[in-house]
PDB file of C-alpha atoms in Angstrom:
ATOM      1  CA  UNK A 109      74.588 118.475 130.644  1.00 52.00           C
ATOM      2  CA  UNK A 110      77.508 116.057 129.551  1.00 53.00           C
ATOM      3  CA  UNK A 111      80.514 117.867 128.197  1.00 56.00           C
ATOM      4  CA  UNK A 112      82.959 116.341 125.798  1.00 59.00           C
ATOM      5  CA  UNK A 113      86.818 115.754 126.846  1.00 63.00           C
ATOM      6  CA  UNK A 114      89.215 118.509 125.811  1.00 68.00           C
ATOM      7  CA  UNK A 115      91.902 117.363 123.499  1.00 68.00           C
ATOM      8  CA  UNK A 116      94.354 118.121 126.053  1.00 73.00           C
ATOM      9  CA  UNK A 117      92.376 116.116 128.912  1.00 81.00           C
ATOM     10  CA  UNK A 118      92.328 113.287 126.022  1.00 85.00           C
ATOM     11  CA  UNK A 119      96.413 113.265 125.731  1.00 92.00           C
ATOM     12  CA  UNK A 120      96.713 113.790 129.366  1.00 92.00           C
ATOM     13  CA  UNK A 121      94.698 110.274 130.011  1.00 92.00           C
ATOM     14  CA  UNK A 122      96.305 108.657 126.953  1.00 93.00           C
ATOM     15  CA  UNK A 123      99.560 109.077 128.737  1.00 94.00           C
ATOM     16  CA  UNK A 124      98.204 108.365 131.804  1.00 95.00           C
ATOM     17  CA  UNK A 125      96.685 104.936 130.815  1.00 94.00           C
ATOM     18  CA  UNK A 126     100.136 103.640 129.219  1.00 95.00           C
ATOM     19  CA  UNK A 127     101.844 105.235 131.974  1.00 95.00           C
ATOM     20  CA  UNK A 128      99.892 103.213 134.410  1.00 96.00           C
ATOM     21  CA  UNK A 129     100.242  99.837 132.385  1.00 94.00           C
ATOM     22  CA  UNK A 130     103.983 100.380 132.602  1.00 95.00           C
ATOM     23  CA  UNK A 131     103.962 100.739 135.745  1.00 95.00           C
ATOM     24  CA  UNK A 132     101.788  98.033 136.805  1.00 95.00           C
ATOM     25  CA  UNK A 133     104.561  95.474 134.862  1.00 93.00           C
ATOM     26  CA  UNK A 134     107.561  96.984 136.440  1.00 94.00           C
ATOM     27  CA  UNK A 135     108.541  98.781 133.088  1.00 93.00           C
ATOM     28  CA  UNK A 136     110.465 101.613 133.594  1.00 91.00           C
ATOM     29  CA  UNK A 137     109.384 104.900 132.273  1.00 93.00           C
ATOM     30  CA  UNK A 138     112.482 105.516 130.031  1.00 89.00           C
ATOM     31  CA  UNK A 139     113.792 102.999 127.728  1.00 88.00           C
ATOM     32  CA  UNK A 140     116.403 101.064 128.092  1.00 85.00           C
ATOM     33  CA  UNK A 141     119.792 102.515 125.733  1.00 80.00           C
ATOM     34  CA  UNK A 142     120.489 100.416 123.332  1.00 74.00           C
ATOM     35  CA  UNK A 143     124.155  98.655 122.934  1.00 68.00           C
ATOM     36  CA  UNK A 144     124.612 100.650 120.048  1.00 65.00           C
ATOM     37  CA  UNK A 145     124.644 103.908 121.172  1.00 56.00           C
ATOM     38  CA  UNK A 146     127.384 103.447 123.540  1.00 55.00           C
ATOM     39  CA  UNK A 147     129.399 106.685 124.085  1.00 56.00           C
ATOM     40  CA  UNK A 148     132.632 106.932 122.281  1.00 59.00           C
ATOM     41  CA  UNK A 149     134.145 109.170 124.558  1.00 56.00           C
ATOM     42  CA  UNK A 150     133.237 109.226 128.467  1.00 57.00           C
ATOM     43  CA  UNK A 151     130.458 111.707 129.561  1.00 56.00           C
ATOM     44  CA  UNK A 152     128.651 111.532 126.125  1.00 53.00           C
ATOM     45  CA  UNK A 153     125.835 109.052 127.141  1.00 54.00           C
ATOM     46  CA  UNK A 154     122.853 109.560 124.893  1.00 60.00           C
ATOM     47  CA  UNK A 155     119.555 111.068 126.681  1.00 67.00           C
ATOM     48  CA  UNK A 156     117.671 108.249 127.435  1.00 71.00           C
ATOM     49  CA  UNK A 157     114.130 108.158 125.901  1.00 78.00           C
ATOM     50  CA  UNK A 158     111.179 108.746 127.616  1.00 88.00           C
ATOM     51  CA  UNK A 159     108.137 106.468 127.519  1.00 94.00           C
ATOM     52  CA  UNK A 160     105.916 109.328 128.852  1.00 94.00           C
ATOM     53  CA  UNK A 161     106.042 111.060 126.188  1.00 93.00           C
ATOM     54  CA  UNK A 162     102.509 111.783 124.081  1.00 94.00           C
ATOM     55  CA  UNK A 163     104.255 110.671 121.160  1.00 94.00           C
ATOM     56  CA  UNK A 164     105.586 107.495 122.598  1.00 95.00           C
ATOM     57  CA  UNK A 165     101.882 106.796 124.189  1.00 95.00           C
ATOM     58  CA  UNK A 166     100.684 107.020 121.095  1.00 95.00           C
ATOM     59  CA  UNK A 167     103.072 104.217 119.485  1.00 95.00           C
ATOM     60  CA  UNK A 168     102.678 101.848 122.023  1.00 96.00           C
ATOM     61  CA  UNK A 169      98.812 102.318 121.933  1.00 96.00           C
ATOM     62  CA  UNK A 170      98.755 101.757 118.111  1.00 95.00           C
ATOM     63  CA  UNK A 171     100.379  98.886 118.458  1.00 96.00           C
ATOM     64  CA  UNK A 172      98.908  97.018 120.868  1.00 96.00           C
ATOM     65  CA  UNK A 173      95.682  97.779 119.714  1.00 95.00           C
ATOM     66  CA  UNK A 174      96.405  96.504 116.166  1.00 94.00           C
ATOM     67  CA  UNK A 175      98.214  93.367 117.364  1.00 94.00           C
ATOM     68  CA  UNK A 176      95.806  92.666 120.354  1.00 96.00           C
ATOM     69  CA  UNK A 177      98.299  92.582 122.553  1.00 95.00           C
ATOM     70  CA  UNK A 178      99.534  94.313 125.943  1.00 94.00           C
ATOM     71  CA  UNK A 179     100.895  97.378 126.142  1.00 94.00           C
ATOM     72  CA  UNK A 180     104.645  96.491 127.743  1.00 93.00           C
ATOM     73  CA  UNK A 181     104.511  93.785 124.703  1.00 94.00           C
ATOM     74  CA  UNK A 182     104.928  96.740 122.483  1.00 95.00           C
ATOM     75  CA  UNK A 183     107.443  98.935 124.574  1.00 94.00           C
ATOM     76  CA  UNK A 184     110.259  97.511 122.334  1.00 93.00           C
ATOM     77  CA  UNK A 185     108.489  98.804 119.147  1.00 93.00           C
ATOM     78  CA  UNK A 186     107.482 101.487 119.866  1.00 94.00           C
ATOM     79  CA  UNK A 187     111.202 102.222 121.490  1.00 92.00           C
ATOM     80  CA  UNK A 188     112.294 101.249 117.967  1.00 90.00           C
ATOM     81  CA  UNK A 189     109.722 103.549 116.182  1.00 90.00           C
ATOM     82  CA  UNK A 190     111.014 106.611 118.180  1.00 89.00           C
ATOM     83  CA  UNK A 191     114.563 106.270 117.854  1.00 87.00           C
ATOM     84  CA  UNK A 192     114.290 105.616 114.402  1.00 84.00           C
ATOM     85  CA  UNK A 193     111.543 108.097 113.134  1.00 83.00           C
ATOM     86  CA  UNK A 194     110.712 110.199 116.181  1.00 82.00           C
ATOM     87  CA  UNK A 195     106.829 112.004 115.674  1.00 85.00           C
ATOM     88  CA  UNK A 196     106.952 111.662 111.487  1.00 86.00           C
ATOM     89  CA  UNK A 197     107.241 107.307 112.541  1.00 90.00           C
ATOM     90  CA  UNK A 198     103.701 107.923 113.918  1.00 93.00           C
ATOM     91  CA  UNK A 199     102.687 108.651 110.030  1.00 93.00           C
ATOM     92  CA  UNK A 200     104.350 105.970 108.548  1.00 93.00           C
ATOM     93  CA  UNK A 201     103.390 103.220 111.660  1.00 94.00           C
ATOM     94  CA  UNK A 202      99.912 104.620 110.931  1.00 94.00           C
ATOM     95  CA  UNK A 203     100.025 103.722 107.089  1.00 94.00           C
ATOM     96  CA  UNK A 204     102.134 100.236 107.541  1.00 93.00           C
ATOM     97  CA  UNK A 205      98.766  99.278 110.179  1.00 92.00           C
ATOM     98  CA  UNK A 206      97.319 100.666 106.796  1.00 89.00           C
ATOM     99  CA  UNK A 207      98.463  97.913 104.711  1.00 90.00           C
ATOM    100  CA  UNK A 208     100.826 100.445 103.193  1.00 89.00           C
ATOM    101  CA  UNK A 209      98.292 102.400 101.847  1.00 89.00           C
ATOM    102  CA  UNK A 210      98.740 106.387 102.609  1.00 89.00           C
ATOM    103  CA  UNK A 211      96.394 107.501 105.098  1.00 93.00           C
ATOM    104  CA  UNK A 212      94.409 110.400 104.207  1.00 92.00           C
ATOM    105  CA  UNK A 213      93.926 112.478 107.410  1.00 94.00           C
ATOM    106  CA  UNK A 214      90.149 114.465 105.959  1.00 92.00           C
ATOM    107  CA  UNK A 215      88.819 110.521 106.123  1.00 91.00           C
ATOM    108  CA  UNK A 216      90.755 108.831 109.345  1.00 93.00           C
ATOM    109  CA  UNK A 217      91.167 110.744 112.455  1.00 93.00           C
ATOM    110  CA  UNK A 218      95.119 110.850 113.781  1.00 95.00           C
ATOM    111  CA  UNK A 219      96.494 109.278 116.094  1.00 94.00           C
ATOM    112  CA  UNK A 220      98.504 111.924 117.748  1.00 95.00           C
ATOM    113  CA  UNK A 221      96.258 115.160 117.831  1.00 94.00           C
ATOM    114  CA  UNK A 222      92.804 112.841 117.011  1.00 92.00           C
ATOM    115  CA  UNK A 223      91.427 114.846 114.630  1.00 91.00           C
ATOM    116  CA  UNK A 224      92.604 118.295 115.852  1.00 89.00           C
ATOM    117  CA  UNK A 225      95.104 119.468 113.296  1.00 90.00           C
ATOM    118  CA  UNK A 226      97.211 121.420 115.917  1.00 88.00           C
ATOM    119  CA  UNK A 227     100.336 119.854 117.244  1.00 90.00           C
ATOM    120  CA  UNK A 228      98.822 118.555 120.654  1.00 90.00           C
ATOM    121  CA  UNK A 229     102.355 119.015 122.572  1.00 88.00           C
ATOM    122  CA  UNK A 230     101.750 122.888 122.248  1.00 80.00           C
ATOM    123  CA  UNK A 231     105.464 123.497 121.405  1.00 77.00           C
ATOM    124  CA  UNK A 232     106.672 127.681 122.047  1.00 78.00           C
ATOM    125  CA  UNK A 233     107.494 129.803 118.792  1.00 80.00           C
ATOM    126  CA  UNK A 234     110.935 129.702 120.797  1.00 78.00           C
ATOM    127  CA  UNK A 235     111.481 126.283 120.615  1.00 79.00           C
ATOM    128  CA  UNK A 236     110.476 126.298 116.764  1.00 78.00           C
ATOM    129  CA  UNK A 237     112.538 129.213 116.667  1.00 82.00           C
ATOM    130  CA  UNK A 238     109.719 130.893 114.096  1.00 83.00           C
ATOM    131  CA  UNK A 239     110.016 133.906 112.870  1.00 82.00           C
ATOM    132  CA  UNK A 240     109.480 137.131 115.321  1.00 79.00           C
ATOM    133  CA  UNK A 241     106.487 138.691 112.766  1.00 78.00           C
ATOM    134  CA  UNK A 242     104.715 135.112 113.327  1.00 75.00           C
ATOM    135  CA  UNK A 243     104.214 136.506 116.494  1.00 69.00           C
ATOM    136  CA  UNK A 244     101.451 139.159 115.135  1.00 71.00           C
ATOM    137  CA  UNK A 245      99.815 136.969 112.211  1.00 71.00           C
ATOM    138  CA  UNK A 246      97.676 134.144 112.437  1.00 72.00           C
ATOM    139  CA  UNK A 247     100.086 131.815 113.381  1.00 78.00           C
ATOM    140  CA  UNK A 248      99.569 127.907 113.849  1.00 81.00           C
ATOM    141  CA  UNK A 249     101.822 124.984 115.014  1.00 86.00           C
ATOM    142  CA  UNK A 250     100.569 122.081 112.703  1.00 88.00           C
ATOM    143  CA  UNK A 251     100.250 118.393 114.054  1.00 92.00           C
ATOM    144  CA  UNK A 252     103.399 116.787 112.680  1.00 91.00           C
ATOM    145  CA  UNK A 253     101.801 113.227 111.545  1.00 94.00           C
ATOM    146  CA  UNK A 254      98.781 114.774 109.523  1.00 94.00           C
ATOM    147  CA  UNK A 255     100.596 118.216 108.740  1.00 91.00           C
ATOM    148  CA  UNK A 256      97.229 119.950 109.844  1.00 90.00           C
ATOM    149  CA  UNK A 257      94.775 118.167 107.940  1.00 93.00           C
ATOM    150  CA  UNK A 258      91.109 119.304 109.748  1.00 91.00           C
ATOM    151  CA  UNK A 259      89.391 115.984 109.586  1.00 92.00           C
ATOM    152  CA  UNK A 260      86.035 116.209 108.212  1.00 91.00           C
ATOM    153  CA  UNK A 261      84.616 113.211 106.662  1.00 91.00           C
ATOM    154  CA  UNK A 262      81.233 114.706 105.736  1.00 89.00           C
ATOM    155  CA  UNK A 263      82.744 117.434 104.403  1.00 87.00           C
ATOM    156  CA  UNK A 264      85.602 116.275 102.577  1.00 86.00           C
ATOM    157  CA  UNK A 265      83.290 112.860 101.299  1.00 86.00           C
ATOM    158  CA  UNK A 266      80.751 115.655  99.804  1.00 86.00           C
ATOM    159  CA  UNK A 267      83.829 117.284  97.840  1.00 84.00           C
ATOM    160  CA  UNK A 268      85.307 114.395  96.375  1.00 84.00           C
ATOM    161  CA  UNK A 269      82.322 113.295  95.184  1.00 88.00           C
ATOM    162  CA  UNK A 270      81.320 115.895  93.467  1.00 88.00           C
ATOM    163  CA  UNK A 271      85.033 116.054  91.990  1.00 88.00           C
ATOM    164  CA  UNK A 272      84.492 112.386  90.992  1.00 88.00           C
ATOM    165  CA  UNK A 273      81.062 113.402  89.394  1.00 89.00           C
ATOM    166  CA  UNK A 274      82.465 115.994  87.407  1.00 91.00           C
ATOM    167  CA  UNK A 275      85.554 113.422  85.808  1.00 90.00           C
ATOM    168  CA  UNK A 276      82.712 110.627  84.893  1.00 90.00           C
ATOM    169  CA  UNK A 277      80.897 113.170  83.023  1.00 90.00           C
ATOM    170  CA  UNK A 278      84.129 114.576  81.454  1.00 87.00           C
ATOM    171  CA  UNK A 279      85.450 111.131  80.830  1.00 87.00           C
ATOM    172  CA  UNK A 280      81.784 109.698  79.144  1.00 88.00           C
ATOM    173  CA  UNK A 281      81.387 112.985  77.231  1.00 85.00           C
ATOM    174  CA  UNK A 282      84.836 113.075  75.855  1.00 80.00           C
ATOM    175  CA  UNK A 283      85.302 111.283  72.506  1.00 78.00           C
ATOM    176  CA  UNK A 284      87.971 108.565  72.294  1.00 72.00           C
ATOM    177  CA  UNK A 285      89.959 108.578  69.631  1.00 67.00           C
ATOM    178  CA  UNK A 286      88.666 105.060  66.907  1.00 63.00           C
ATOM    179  CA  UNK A 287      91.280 102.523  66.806  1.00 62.00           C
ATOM    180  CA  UNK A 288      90.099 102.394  63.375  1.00 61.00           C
ATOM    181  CA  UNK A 289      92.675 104.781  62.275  1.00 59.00           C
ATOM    182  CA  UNK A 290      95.798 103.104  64.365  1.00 59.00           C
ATOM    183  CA  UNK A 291      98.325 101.581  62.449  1.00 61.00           C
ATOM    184  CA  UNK A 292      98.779  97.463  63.401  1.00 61.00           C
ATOM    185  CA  UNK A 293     101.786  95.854  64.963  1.00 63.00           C
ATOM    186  CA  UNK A 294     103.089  92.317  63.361  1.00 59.00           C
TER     187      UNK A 294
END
């Protein structure tokens, strides 16, 4: 009987994949600081950023993939798209390969937790610092690119269009006012 990949298997090889092209072109695994965030004061260096990172994997993945490209040809963008945006870039990089349109996470699966809705890094309530009572309740960590959003096409496709059902028949059954009755510009 095959068995389907657990999300966390899924993450696990996306990292390892990118991880592996990296290393294979002599990238190193943390990027580079940029000359901009020189310290202003000794022993203030910035934390470098990692490129091992599920979030960072996930950048460089979307990228080359859209541009048809190699992985370490991306490394700079999606160095760029982290220090800039951190996860919530993911979003926006997802709707720019979009053409700018908003992706709606019920229709297209995301790229960070693909599809799961749950933040796929599995951070603690302590690091959220969340409430104590959370602790007792039903208490989720939400993906931070699709804000939870369970992706169901068939689902979600049924209910829109029987939303979009219902305003044709409201629009076709509603009268419109005559233009009859309008006064006329000169």
């Amino acid at each position: 009987m095959l068995t389907s990949p657990s999300p966390r298997d899924t993450f696990h090889g996306r990292i390892a994949d990118v991880v592996t092209h990296l290393t294979a072109e002599g990238l190193p695994l943390t990027a580079p600081t940029p000359p901009s965030a020189a310290p202003h004061e000794p022993g203030t260096a910035p934390e470098p950023d990692g490129r091992t990172t599920l979030a960072w994997c996930t950048a460089a993945l979307m990228l080359a993939n859209h541009h048809h490209t190699p992985i370490h040809q991306q490394a700079p963008s999606a160095d760029a798209l982290m220090r800039e945006r951190g996860v919530r870039g993911l979003a926006e990089l997802h709707s720019d390969l979009h053409h700018g349109a908003p992706v709606d996470y019920h229709f297209t699966r995301c790229p960070y937790c693909s599809g799961t809705a749950d933040d796929p890094t599995e951070p603690t309530c302590e690091e959220l610092r969340c409430p104590p009572e959370a602790e007792f309740a039903d208490h989720y960590h939400l993906c931070p690119v699709c804000d939870g959003a369970q992706y169901a096409p068939e689902y979600h496709a049924e209910e829109r269009l029987t939303e979009l059902d219902r305003l044709l028949t409201d629009a076709i059954s509603t009268p419109r006012p005559s233009r009859l009755g309008l006064p006329r510009r000169r």
